[in-house]
């Protein structure tokens, strides 16, 4: 893959936010070297493959059509490990059962391994509680509904596979080629920077919509525009200079090193992505006392990459967009580093007195993984570990392991 080199970088303490870089070539051919010079960077196929072998792709899924899910699975590069976290209906039709059927069939045909669990499995809830995260449970004693919660569960499973990176791909993506490109971008971006604390966020090229019987490729999301604006305002309040550095405040498609991810608190629902920026600024921005000297020394690298494929997914309506935007503003408002003037503007924008707080959970790295492993493998009835049969069809690879 060949990516533009990001020359401009915004700093917030130890957090380096690189300006948007575009994909120049999705495939850069047979070049076997990684070019570190010039206006673009070549990340060779071998380098990308090495990262993919260490990359877990979590697919949060709630009631998406089987055909679409199958397309998503087919786009995830072979060496990545798939983790499906579902919150789909179990009745009147058991959609999770249908998803497991699709996943197992895919893995059998493609000789791959995968993990899957249902978010509302009582055994998953009790395992997470026993492992030290009772905050995740709602009044029914089950893991809260929400995409952020599914992503947290996915990261916890990823942490037990021994792999180093985790990326996220929505299950409602209609274009397998876009899924494939996003995963390649994750691997290329993760390979491009040196700090162990790295994150790659996708800014999709465009979203196709039908207008007056014609396809229209809209460039910006209605929620993202607002989220980015306010995150940039937060940055500018501290630097004293206006900025447009953040362009991926809502990026559902992103990947990060587990070394970083396990240290970050996570928000629930759709607050999860904007909260990642807030969390990085709070923990590593140098405004509040820094808990982690190693991260402060190495720095956190945030790459933002514009894909070539359009993002074609299910349109869930206007209320959904407004709710997503509101959740983003709520987390900025409630950040301990949000200045009073910005809070006032957010209140005005939301026409609310005091926006509600979003759910924020402790970092996944605080979990007792041995207890989590024991609980999930013995109590979570929906947990599936699809083993990979190696070509000889004698040996198998089991993806998840107990911490020793
Ligand atoms: N397991 C699980 N649990 N999955 C969920 C849940 C949940 O409670 N809620 C939604 N999902 C899944 C959906 O099935 C879909 O695959 C994915 O999460 C995204 O949810 P959507 O409801 O389709 O969100 P969206 O497409 O409008 O928004 C996406 O893009 C935004 C940026 O444009 C999401 O990725 C957002 O997080 C992102 O900010």
mmCIF file of C-alpha atoms in Angstrom, residues 9 222 306 381:
data_model
loop_
_atom_site.group_PDB
_atom_site.id
_atom_site.type_symbol
_atom_site.label_atom_id
_atom_site.label_comp_id
_atom_site.label_asym_id
_atom_site.label_seq_id
_atom_site.Cartn_x
_atom_site.Cartn_y
_atom_site.Cartn_z
ATOM 1 C CA UNK A 9 0.972 17.052 13.199
ATOM 2 C CA UNK A 222 -23.741 14.877 9.605
ATOM 3 C CA UNK A 306 -8.850 8.594 3.955
ATOM 4 C CA UNK A 381 -23.268 -20.598 26.531
#
